[in-house]
Amino acid sequence: DLADIGVTGLATMGRNLARNLARHGYAVAVHNRSASRTRDLVKEFGGEGTFLAAEELADFVASLKRPRRAIIMVKAGAGTDAVIDQLAELMEPGDMIVDGGNAHFADTRRREAALREKGIHFVGTGISGGEEGALNGPSIMPGGSKESWEALGPILQDISAKVDGVPCAVHVGPDGAGHFVKMVHNGIEYSDMQLIAESYDLLRQALGATPAELAEVFREWNQGDLGSYLIEITAEVLDQVDAATGKPFVDVVVDQAEQKGTGRWTVQSALDLGVPVTGIAEAVFARALSGHPEQRAAAAGLEGPKLSGVGGRELVEDVRQALYASKIVAYAQGFDQMAAASKEYGWDLELGAMATIWRGGCIIRAKFLDRIRAAYDADPALPTLLADPTFAGALNLAQDAWRRVVTTAVQIGVPTPGFSSALAYYDGLRRDRLPAALVQGLRDYFGAHTYLRVDREGAFHTDWSGDRSEHSA
Ligand code: 6PG
């Protein structure tokens, strides 16, 4: 008998995805470059369903039903190209190659175009949820042709997470759309974590609260508007005590945050698209700052404010509000970026559907995404999430607390780039007049770059070095 689908690359994510497929009744061809992993999988989990183990890639491909459906689960990078080439050699027009790694969407666009020439469908798909999600139901973000979605969609929806019975898998759009959306998901993941980290840091410094006490705070927050996977596991991590030293776990971990690159990619793409994703950018930069121990050591002697402990319990609620408001801003920016990319690349992304598939399975899963979906349901052409009546109301409710939090942080010298920049974005976007007018004036002064007027059509230039009269440009 032939397999319904295949998985090549059986590290944790690939293995768990293969098991998830098998548990759902699909016959799964499995292959790994070193065959021991394939054997281990079948030995340990063979009882969970039907696995067709192949030692050679050619046997793997030969064991697939037509049109063939093969999922690649290897570490993103040059290795992916090699596997794609080998698979494509063995496949026929109409077959489908799915890349489930965290590939850059530009690579996915290139690969999709190259395989399309050969009649092979290339599906770059985001898969979020870590090991656990891959096994029990991830959020799945596939890009690619409509035909490939017809053949793969039912399987992907079957193995995905479900929220209120709705699968967290949808056809995102053509070529690189799926990997783009996964990239923005990760950027938002960075920003969520940064805001959580700032909340923890500020409360710990200002109130002298212990990690265990703060775990309780996060546990409580998880019951309300902030309810989400990341808030939930923050409580778990803060509660952890190091067995070797008896200290809070968070105090024995080196304070340098690493990154594999998807957050940085999000910001790079946002710069190209001209979308201010300040929340994500600050999160990427905060990780980068943490990762320069030599600079941090050199700066450690710099003076901070005299003030340290300030405020009482009311700061906890203020920080909760600041976190929520900043989160709304970060998501609004991420969704703006998807909208801009959709336009730029002709993807026709449905933003509400992206919120829907992020409600479950993925790292940023949260109650909050239901509200985003509702906002786009009410107005699919919403210019910014901040203008949605529900979010506008929430921001208005939170803004006094948000300002107090940023003020406190500045006073006691706790860096809160996420909170501060989100507030600056909010204040910038809502202003009727921005000092960009002065910037335009300066550009015209030194470079004759011209400006528009509020009261007349056309571009203008002032003769700054002459009689300062204005001319149509
Ligand atoms: C997911 C995650 C995952 C990502 C990690 C690590 O959606 O399951 O986003 O894909 O690899 O979050 O990312 P960094 O190493 O860049 O923090």
Short mmCIF file of C-alpha atoms and ligand atoms in Angstrom, two decimals:
data_model
loop_
_atom_site.label_atom_id
_atom_site.label_comp_id
_atom_site.label_asym_id
_atom_site.label_seq_id
_atom_site.Cartn_x
_atom_site.Cartn_y
_atom_site.Cartn_z
CA ASP A 1 0.00 0.00 0.00
CA LEU A 2 1.06 3.54 -0.65
CA ALA A 3 1.31 6.43 1.81
CA ASP A 4 -1.12 9.37 1.87
CA ILE A 5 1.64 11.79 2.70
CA GLY A 6 5.33 11.77 3.57
CA VAL A 7 7.62 13.55 6.02
CA THR A 8 11.35 13.85 5.41
CA GLY A 9 13.44 15.27 8.23
CA LEU A 10 12.65 13.54 11.48
CA ALA A 11 14.12 15.78 14.14
CA THR A 12 11.67 16.67 16.90
CA MET A 13 9.30 18.78 14.80
CA GLY A 14 9.28 16.40 11.83
CA ARG A 15 8.86 13.34 14.01
CA ASN A 16 5.98 14.87 15.93
CA LEU A 17 4.26 16.05 12.76
CA ALA A 18 4.56 12.54 11.28
CA ARG A 19 3.07 11.07 14.45
CA ASN A 20 0.26 13.63 14.41
CA LEU A 21 -0.56 12.60 10.81
CA ALA A 22 -0.43 8.90 11.66
CA ARG A 23 -2.64 9.39 14.71
CA HIS A 24 -5.20 10.97 12.42
CA GLY A 25 -5.32 7.84 10.31
CA TYR A 26 -3.05 8.85 7.44
CA ALA A 27 -0.50 6.39 6.16
CA VAL A 28 2.75 8.35 6.51
CA ALA A 29 5.96 7.73 4.61
CA VAL A 30 8.91 8.70 6.79
CA HIS A 31 12.49 9.41 5.81
CA ASN A 32 15.54 10.93 7.41
CA ARG A 33 19.04 11.48 6.07
CA SER A 34 20.46 9.23 8.76
CA ALA A 35 18.21 6.20 8.82
CA SER A 36 18.57 5.55 12.54
CA ARG A 37 16.05 8.31 13.28
CA THR A 38 13.56 6.71 10.93
CA ARG A 39 14.03 3.33 12.60
CA ASP A 40 13.70 4.88 16.06
CA LEU A 41 10.46 6.57 15.11
CA VAL A 42 8.92 3.35 13.86
CA LYS A 43 10.24 1.39 16.83
CA GLU A 44 8.97 3.82 19.44
CA PHE A 45 5.76 5.05 17.88
CA GLY A 46 4.92 2.53 15.18
CA GLY A 47 1.86 1.52 17.18
CA GLU A 48 0.28 4.95 16.76
CA GLY A 49 -0.60 4.42 13.11
CA THR A 50 0.74 3.42 9.72
CA PHE A 51 4.33 4.43 8.97
CA LEU A 52 6.12 3.47 5.77
CA ALA A 53 9.81 3.78 6.56
CA ALA A 54 12.23 4.50 3.72
CA GLU A 55 16.00 4.59 3.97
CA GLU A 56 16.50 6.18 0.55
CA LEU A 57 14.75 9.30 -0.70
CA ALA A 58 13.85 7.48 -3.93
CA ASP A 59 12.01 4.79 -1.95
CA PHE A 60 10.33 7.49 0.10
CA VAL A 61 9.00 9.17 -3.05
CA ALA A 62 8.05 5.85 -4.60
CA SER A 63 5.98 4.99 -1.54
CA LEU A 64 3.71 8.04 -1.95
CA LYS A 65 0.27 8.01 -3.56
CA ARG A 66 -0.14 10.26 -6.61
CA PRO A 67 -0.23 13.21 -6.66
CA ARG A 68 2.58 12.88 -4.17
CA ARG A 69 2.57 14.98 -1.05
CA ALA A 70 5.90 15.31 0.75
CA ILE A 71 6.59 17.56 3.73
CA ILE A 72 10.17 18.69 4.32
CA MET A 73 10.99 19.30 7.99
CA VAL A 74 14.65 20.23 7.94
CA LYS A 75 16.42 23.21 9.46
CA ALA A 76 15.77 26.24 7.26
CA GLY A 77 18.67 27.30 5.06
CA ALA A 78 20.81 25.90 2.28
CA GLY A 79 19.96 22.35 3.37
CA THR A 80 16.37 22.98 2.33
CA ASP A 81 17.40 23.72 -1.27
CA ALA A 82 19.34 20.46 -1.46
CA VAL A 83 16.40 18.38 -0.25
CA ILE A 84 14.00 20.21 -2.56
CA ASP A 85 16.26 19.55 -5.56
CA GLN A 86 16.57 15.87 -4.74
CA LEU A 87 12.84 15.50 -4.25
CA ALA A 88 12.01 17.42 -7.40
CA GLU A 89 14.28 15.11 -9.40
CA LEU A 90 12.23 12.15 -8.22
CA MET A 91 8.81 13.74 -8.63
CA GLU A 92 6.41 14.41 -11.49
CA PRO A 93 4.22 17.32 -12.55
CA GLY A 94 1.26 17.66 -10.20
CA ASP A 95 3.21 16.47 -7.16
CA MET A 96 3.55 18.66 -4.07
CA ILE A 97 6.51 19.58 -1.95
CA VAL A 98 5.71 21.22 1.36
CA ASP A 99 8.40 23.10 3.27
CA GLY A 100 7.36 23.23 6.92
CA GLY A 101 10.51 24.95 8.19
CA ASN A 102 10.95 28.62 9.07
CA ALA A 103 12.14 29.63 5.60
CA HIS A 104 12.48 33.24 4.55
CA PHE A 105 9.48 34.14 2.38
CA ALA A 106 11.77 35.42 -0.40
CA ASP A 107 13.41 31.97 -0.60
CA THR A 108 9.96 30.44 -0.71
CA ARG A 109 8.95 32.73 -3.56
CA ARG A 110 12.09 31.76 -5.47
CA ARG A 111 11.60 28.04 -4.84
CA GLU A 112 7.92 28.16 -5.72
CA ALA A 113 8.64 29.89 -9.03
CA ALA A 114 11.40 27.41 -9.93
CA LEU A 115 9.26 24.36 -9.15
CA ARG A 116 6.24 25.78 -10.92
CA GLU A 117 8.32 25.66 -14.12
CA LYS A 118 8.51 21.90 -13.59
CA GLY A 119 4.80 21.63 -12.82
CA ILE A 120 5.50 20.82 -9.18
CA HIS A 121 3.51 22.61 -6.49
CA PHE A 122 5.71 24.10 -3.81
CA VAL A 123 3.94 24.91 -0.57
CA GLY A 124 5.90 27.04 1.90
CA THR A 125 4.05 26.61 5.12
CA GLY A 126 4.39 28.16 8.53
CA ILE A 127 3.92 25.70 11.36
CA SER A 128 3.77 27.10 14.85
CA GLY A 129 3.42 25.57 18.25
CA GLY A 130 6.77 24.00 18.92
CA GLU A 131 7.16 20.28 19.59
CA GLU A 132 3.93 20.04 21.48
CA GLY A 133 1.95 21.76 18.77
CA ALA A 134 3.42 19.62 16.01
CA LEU A 135 2.22 16.54 17.86
CA ASN A 136 -1.12 17.65 19.22
CA GLY A 137 -2.26 20.34 16.81
CA PRO A 138 -0.23 23.27 15.52
CA SER A 139 -1.34 26.42 13.79
CA ILE A 140 -0.60 25.91 10.09
CA MET A 141 -0.03 28.71 7.57
CA PRO A 142 0.40 27.29 4.06
CA GLY A 143 1.13 29.34 0.98
CA GLY A 144 1.01 28.07 -2.59
CA SER A 145 -1.38 27.26 -5.39
CA LYS A 146 -5.12 26.73 -4.97
CA GLU A 147 -4.70 23.18 -6.34
CA SER A 148 -2.17 22.34 -3.69
CA TRP A 149 -4.52 23.62 -1.01
CA GLU A 150 -7.30 21.43 -2.40
CA ALA A 151 -5.09 18.39 -2.04
CA LEU A 152 -3.46 19.30 1.25
CA GLY A 153 -5.98 21.51 3.03
CA PRO A 154 -8.20 18.76 4.43
CA ILE A 155 -5.20 16.93 5.88
CA LEU A 156 -3.66 20.08 7.33
CA GLN A 157 -6.95 21.16 8.86
CA ASP A 158 -7.40 17.69 10.27
CA ILE A 159 -4.09 17.73 12.15
CA SER A 160 -4.20 21.41 13.17
CA ALA A 161 -5.39 22.85 16.46
CA LYS A 162 -9.09 23.66 16.67
CA VAL A 163 -10.73 26.55 18.49
CA ASP A 164 -14.52 26.36 18.87
CA GLY A 165 -14.35 23.59 16.29
CA VAL A 166 -12.63 25.86 13.74
CA PRO A 167 -9.29 24.55 12.42
CA CYS A 168 -6.22 26.73 12.87
CA ALA A 169 -5.17 26.17 9.26
CA VAL A 170 -6.23 28.12 6.21
CA HIS A 171 -4.89 28.75 2.71
CA VAL A 172 -2.94 31.94 3.40
CA GLY A 173 -2.21 32.91 -0.20
CA PRO A 174 0.15 32.21 -3.11
CA ASP A 175 3.92 31.55 -3.08
CA GLY A 176 5.62 33.10 -0.03
CA ALA A 177 2.43 34.25 1.75
CA GLY A 178 2.43 31.41 4.28
CA HIS A 179 6.02 31.88 5.34
CA PHE A 180 5.52 35.64 5.45
CA VAL A 181 2.59 35.29 7.83
CA LYS A 182 4.60 32.85 9.96
CA MET A 183 7.45 35.36 10.03
CA VAL A 184 5.13 38.11 11.29
CA HIS A 185 3.74 35.64 13.83
CA ASN A 186 7.26 35.21 15.14
CA GLY A 187 7.89 38.95 15.15
CA ILE A 188 4.76 39.39 17.24
CA GLU A 189 5.97 36.53 19.43
CA TYR A 190 9.16 38.54 20.06
CA SER A 191 7.16 41.63 20.93
CA ASP A 192 4.79 39.74 23.26
CA MET A 193 7.77 38.30 25.11
CA GLN A 194 9.50 41.68 25.32
CA LEU A 195 6.39 43.30 26.83
CA ILE A 196 6.07 40.46 29.32
CA ALA A 197 9.74 40.82 30.21
CA GLU A 198 9.36 44.57 30.73
CA SER A 199 6.32 44.02 32.97
CA TYR A 200 8.26 41.55 35.09
CA ASP A 201 11.35 43.75 35.26
CA LEU A 202 9.49 46.91 36.18
CA LEU A 203 7.38 45.27 38.88
CA ARG A 204 10.36 43.48 40.32
CA GLN A 205 12.49 46.62 40.45
CA ALA A 206 9.80 49.06 41.53
CA LEU A 207 8.06 46.90 44.12
CA GLY A 208 10.88 44.60 45.10
CA ALA A 209 8.56 41.69 44.27
CA THR A 210 10.00 38.19 44.06
CA PRO A 211 9.72 36.04 40.91
CA ALA A 212 7.35 33.73 42.78
CA GLU A 213 5.11 36.68 43.73
CA LEU A 214 5.18 37.85 40.13
CA ALA A 215 4.26 34.36 38.94
CA GLU A 216 1.07 34.83 40.92
CA VAL A 217 0.47 38.19 39.22
CA PHE A 218 0.83 36.64 35.76
CA ARG A 219 -1.42 33.77 36.76
CA GLU A 220 -4.07 36.29 37.70
CA TRP A 221 -3.56 38.29 34.49
CA ASN A 222 -4.02 35.10 32.53
CA GLN A 223 -7.66 35.02 33.67
CA GLY A 224 -8.48 38.35 32.00
CA ASP A 225 -7.93 40.22 28.70
CA LEU A 226 -4.30 39.10 28.60
CA GLY A 227 -5.20 35.39 28.73
CA SER A 228 -2.68 33.66 26.47
CA TYR A 229 -0.17 30.86 26.24
CA LEU A 230 2.83 33.15 26.77
CA ILE A 231 1.35 34.74 29.92
CA GLU A 232 0.51 31.26 31.20
CA ILE A 233 4.03 29.91 30.74
CA THR A 234 5.55 33.11 32.16
CA ALA A 235 3.97 32.14 35.49
CA GLU A 236 5.49 28.68 35.14
CA VAL A 237 8.97 29.97 34.39
CA LEU A 238 8.88 32.57 37.18
CA ASP A 239 7.77 29.93 39.67
CA GLN A 240 10.62 27.60 38.79
CA VAL A 241 13.30 27.20 41.46
CA ASP A 242 16.80 26.10 40.49
CA ALA A 243 17.47 22.72 42.08
CA ALA A 244 21.23 23.25 42.32
CA THR A 245 21.20 26.62 44.09
CA GLY A 246 17.70 27.04 45.46
CA LYS A 247 17.53 30.40 43.66
CA PRO A 248 14.73 31.47 41.35
CA PHE A 249 15.43 29.84 37.98
CA VAL A 250 15.23 33.22 36.24
CA ASP A 251 18.18 34.42 38.35
CA VAL A 252 20.54 31.66 37.25
CA VAL A 253 19.92 32.03 33.50
CA VAL A 254 22.42 34.17 31.55
CA ASP A 255 20.58 37.36 30.60
CA GLN A 256 21.43 37.38 26.90
CA ALA A 257 18.48 36.62 24.64
CA GLU A 258 19.25 34.72 21.49
CA GLN A 259 17.43 34.70 18.18
CA LYS A 260 17.37 32.50 15.16
CA GLY A 261 16.38 35.30 12.83
CA THR A 262 12.66 35.41 12.14
CA GLY A 263 12.18 38.52 14.30
CA ARG A 264 15.02 40.26 12.52
CA TRP A 265 13.55 39.26 9.15
CA THR A 266 10.22 40.76 10.18
CA VAL A 267 11.86 44.09 10.88
CA GLN A 268 13.96 43.99 7.70
CA SER A 269 10.85 43.35 5.63
CA ALA A 270 8.95 46.07 7.48
CA LEU A 271 11.68 48.57 6.63
CA ASP A 272 11.38 47.62 2.97
CA LEU A 273 7.61 47.94 3.09
CA GLY A 274 7.77 51.21 5.03
CA VAL A 275 5.65 49.90 7.89
CA PRO A 276 6.60 51.08 11.40
CA VAL A 277 6.65 47.84 13.38
CA THR A 278 8.20 49.57 16.37
CA GLY A 279 6.99 46.97 18.86
CA ILE A 280 8.73 44.15 17.04
CA ALA A 281 11.80 46.24 16.27
CA GLU A 282 12.27 47.21 19.93
CA ALA A 283 11.99 43.55 20.89
CA VAL A 284 14.65 42.54 18.36
CA PHE A 285 16.91 45.39 19.47
CA ALA A 286 16.41 44.61 23.16
CA ARG A 287 17.65 41.07 22.47
CA ALA A 288 20.58 42.48 20.55
CA LEU A 289 21.43 44.87 23.41
CA SER A 290 21.36 42.02 25.89
CA GLY A 291 23.77 40.09 23.73
CA HIS A 292 26.67 42.53 24.03
CA PRO A 293 28.31 41.68 27.36
CA GLU A 294 31.46 43.68 26.60
CA GLN A 295 29.47 46.87 26.10
CA ARG A 296 27.30 46.13 29.09
CA ALA A 297 30.38 45.64 31.26
CA ALA A 298 31.88 48.89 29.99
CA ALA A 299 28.63 50.77 30.68
CA ALA A 300 27.93 49.17 34.05
CA GLY A 301 29.50 52.10 35.88
CA LEU A 302 27.22 54.71 34.31
CA GLU A 303 25.02 56.55 36.79
CA GLY A 304 21.32 55.80 37.12
CA PRO A 305 18.59 57.76 38.88
CA LYS A 306 18.67 58.15 42.67
CA LEU A 307 15.07 56.98 42.91
CA SER A 308 14.51 53.22 43.12
CA GLY A 309 11.46 51.66 44.78
CA VAL A 310 8.31 53.59 43.94
CA GLY A 311 4.60 53.01 43.95
CA GLY A 312 2.48 50.40 45.61
CA ARG A 313 0.20 47.60 44.55
CA GLU A 314 -1.63 49.94 42.17
CA LEU A 315 1.40 49.71 39.89
CA VAL A 316 0.50 46.07 39.20
CA GLU A 317 -2.81 47.03 37.62
CA ASP A 318 -1.16 49.93 35.79
CA VAL A 319 1.40 47.58 34.28
CA ARG A 320 -1.32 45.17 33.25
CA GLN A 321 -3.02 48.00 31.39
CA ALA A 322 0.24 49.16 29.80
CA LEU A 323 0.96 45.61 28.69
CA TYR A 324 -2.46 45.25 27.13
CA ALA A 325 -2.32 48.61 25.36
CA SER A 326 1.21 47.98 24.06
CA LYS A 327 0.14 44.56 22.86
CA ILE A 328 -2.70 46.08 20.88
CA VAL A 329 -0.19 48.44 19.24
CA ALA A 330 2.27 45.66 18.40
CA TYR A 331 -0.44 43.52 16.81
CA ALA A 332 -1.85 46.49 14.91
CA GLN A 333 1.62 47.06 13.47
CA GLY A 334 2.10 43.38 12.57
CA PHE A 335 -1.26 43.30 10.83
CA ASP A 336 -0.34 46.50 8.97
CA GLN A 337 2.77 44.75 7.75
CA MET A 338 0.76 41.80 6.45
CA ALA A 339 -1.62 44.20 4.71
CA ALA A 340 1.29 46.04 3.09
CA ALA A 341 2.94 42.80 1.95
CA SER A 342 -0.36 41.55 0.60
CA LYS A 343 -0.56 44.64 -1.59
CA GLU A 344 3.10 44.55 -2.58
CA TYR A 345 3.13 40.87 -3.55
CA GLY A 346 -0.48 40.53 -4.72
CA TRP A 347 -1.41 37.95 -2.08
CA ASP A 348 -4.92 39.04 -1.25
CA LEU A 349 -4.44 38.11 2.42
CA GLU A 350 -7.55 37.94 4.54
CA LEU A 351 -6.41 39.51 7.81
CA GLY A 352 -9.34 38.23 9.86
CA ALA A 353 -8.48 34.67 8.79
CA MET A 354 -4.92 35.15 10.02
CA ALA A 355 -6.25 36.15 13.43
CA THR A 356 -8.49 33.08 13.34
CA ILE A 357 -5.71 30.56 12.73
CA TRP A 358 -3.56 32.15 15.44
CA ARG A 359 -6.22 31.60 18.09
CA GLY A 360 -4.93 28.12 18.79
CA GLY A 361 -1.90 25.90 18.37
CA CYS A 362 0.69 28.63 17.92
CA ILE A 363 2.98 30.39 20.38
CA ILE A 364 1.05 33.68 20.35
CA ARG A 365 -2.34 32.00 20.82
CA ALA A 366 -4.55 34.22 22.94
CA LYS A 367 -8.13 35.19 23.68
CA PHE A 368 -7.24 38.57 22.29
CA LEU A 369 -7.11 37.22 18.71
CA ASP A 370 -10.86 36.72 18.77
CA ARG A 371 -11.18 40.48 19.14
CA ILE A 372 -8.88 41.07 16.20
CA ARG A 373 -10.90 38.70 14.11
CA ALA A 374 -14.08 40.50 15.15
CA ALA A 375 -12.52 43.83 14.20
CA TYR A 376 -11.76 42.61 10.66
CA ASP A 377 -15.16 40.91 10.43
CA ALA A 378 -16.77 44.26 11.17
CA ASP A 379 -14.54 46.09 8.68
CA PRO A 380 -12.23 44.06 6.41
CA ALA A 381 -10.66 47.32 5.16
CA LEU A 382 -9.90 48.67 8.65
CA PRO A 383 -6.96 51.11 8.15
CA THR A 384 -5.53 50.32 11.60
CA LEU A 385 -6.65 48.04 14.41
CA LEU A 386 -6.32 51.01 16.76
CA ALA A 387 -9.37 52.54 15.08
CA ASP A 388 -11.60 49.55 15.74
CA PRO A 389 -14.16 50.77 18.31
CA THR A 390 -13.38 47.95 20.77
CA PHE A 391 -9.62 48.54 20.65
CA ALA A 392 -10.01 52.33 20.62
CA GLY A 393 -12.08 52.00 23.78
CA ALA A 394 -9.55 49.69 25.42
CA LEU A 395 -6.67 52.02 24.58
CA ASN A 396 -8.57 54.96 25.95
CA LEU A 397 -9.26 53.10 29.18
CA ALA A 398 -5.63 52.07 29.49
CA GLN A 399 -3.87 55.25 28.49
CA ASP A 400 -3.60 56.97 31.87
CA ALA A 401 -2.11 53.84 33.43
CA TRP A 402 0.15 53.39 30.40
CA ARG A 403 1.53 56.91 30.80
CA ARG A 404 2.09 56.42 34.53
CA VAL A 405 3.96 53.19 33.84
CA VAL A 406 6.28 54.77 31.28
CA THR A 407 6.85 57.72 33.64
CA THR A 408 7.68 55.41 36.54
CA ALA A 409 10.01 53.33 34.41
CA VAL A 410 11.85 56.44 33.25
CA GLN A 411 12.06 57.75 36.83
CA ILE A 412 13.61 54.63 38.26
CA GLY A 413 15.72 53.84 35.22
CA VAL A 414 14.11 50.58 34.11
CA PRO A 415 14.23 50.33 30.33
CA THR A 416 10.80 49.71 28.82
CA PRO A 417 11.39 50.23 25.09
CA GLY A 418 8.31 48.17 24.24
CA PHE A 419 5.92 50.17 26.43
CA SER A 420 7.49 53.52 25.57
CA SER A 421 7.66 53.08 21.83
CA ALA A 422 4.13 51.68 21.70
CA LEU A 423 2.89 54.74 23.56
CA ALA A 424 4.84 57.02 21.21
CA TYR A 425 3.26 55.22 18.25
CA TYR A 426 -0.19 55.66 19.74
CA ASP A 427 0.42 59.34 20.36
CA GLY A 428 1.95 59.78 16.92
CA LEU A 429 -0.84 58.09 15.03
CA ARG A 430 -3.64 59.93 16.83
CA ARG A 431 -2.16 63.44 16.41
CA ASP A 432 -3.86 65.78 13.95
CA ARG A 433 -0.58 67.53 13.09
CA LEU A 434 2.87 65.96 13.19
CA PRO A 435 6.26 67.68 13.18
CA ALA A 436 6.87 65.88 9.89
CA ALA A 437 5.91 69.27 8.44
CA LEU A 438 9.10 70.73 9.91
CA VAL A 439 11.12 67.81 8.56
CA GLN A 440 9.71 68.57 5.12
CA GLY A 441 10.70 72.22 5.54
CA LEU A 442 14.25 71.26 6.45
CA ARG A 443 14.49 68.88 3.50
CA ASP A 444 13.35 71.64 1.22
CA TYR A 445 15.85 74.07 2.80
CA PHE A 446 18.99 72.01 2.39
CA GLY A 447 18.13 69.91 -0.63
CA ALA A 448 15.25 71.56 -2.51
CA HIS A 449 13.31 68.35 -1.93
CA THR A 450 9.99 70.26 -2.20
CA TYR A 451 6.86 69.97 -0.06
CA LEU A 452 3.11 69.82 -0.40
CA ARG A 453 0.81 72.47 1.06
CA VAL A 454 -2.26 71.91 3.20
CA ASP A 455 -4.31 74.35 1.15
CA ARG A 456 -3.29 73.92 -2.50
CA GLU A 457 -2.50 71.15 -4.98
CA GLY A 458 1.02 70.63 -6.29
CA ALA A 459 4.59 70.51 -5.02
CA PHE A 460 6.38 73.65 -3.85
CA HIS A 461 9.85 74.93 -3.15
CA THR A 462 10.89 77.99 -1.18
CA ASP A 463 13.93 79.89 -2.40
CA TRP A 464 15.66 79.64 0.98
CA SER A 465 19.01 81.09 -0.09
CA GLY A 466 17.43 83.89 -2.08
CA ASP A 467 14.40 86.03 -1.36
CA ARG A 468 12.47 83.18 0.34
CA SER A 469 9.59 83.38 -2.06
CA GLU A 470 7.66 80.21 -2.87
CA HIS A 471 7.52 78.61 -6.31
CA SER A 472 5.63 75.72 -7.82
CA ALA A 473 8.05 72.87 -8.20
C1 6PG B 1 6.80 28.71 16.73
C2 6PG B 1 8.08 29.43 17.07
C3 6PG B 1 9.31 28.80 16.47
C4 6PG B 1 10.60 29.59 16.66
C5 6PG B 1 10.96 29.83 18.08
C6 6PG B 1 12.38 30.34 18.33
O1 6PG B 1 5.96 29.39 16.16
O2 6PG B 1 6.62 27.54 17.06
O3 6PG B 1 7.99 30.72 16.57
O4 6PG B 1 9.06 28.67 15.11
O5 6PG B 1 11.62 28.90 16.06
O6 6PG B 1 10.06 30.70 18.64
O7 6PG B 1 12.63 31.58 17.77
P1 6PG B 1 13.93 32.42 18.18
O8 6PG B 1 15.03 31.46 18.39
O9 6PG B 1 14.20 33.36 17.07
O10 6PG B 1 13.56 33.12 19.46
#
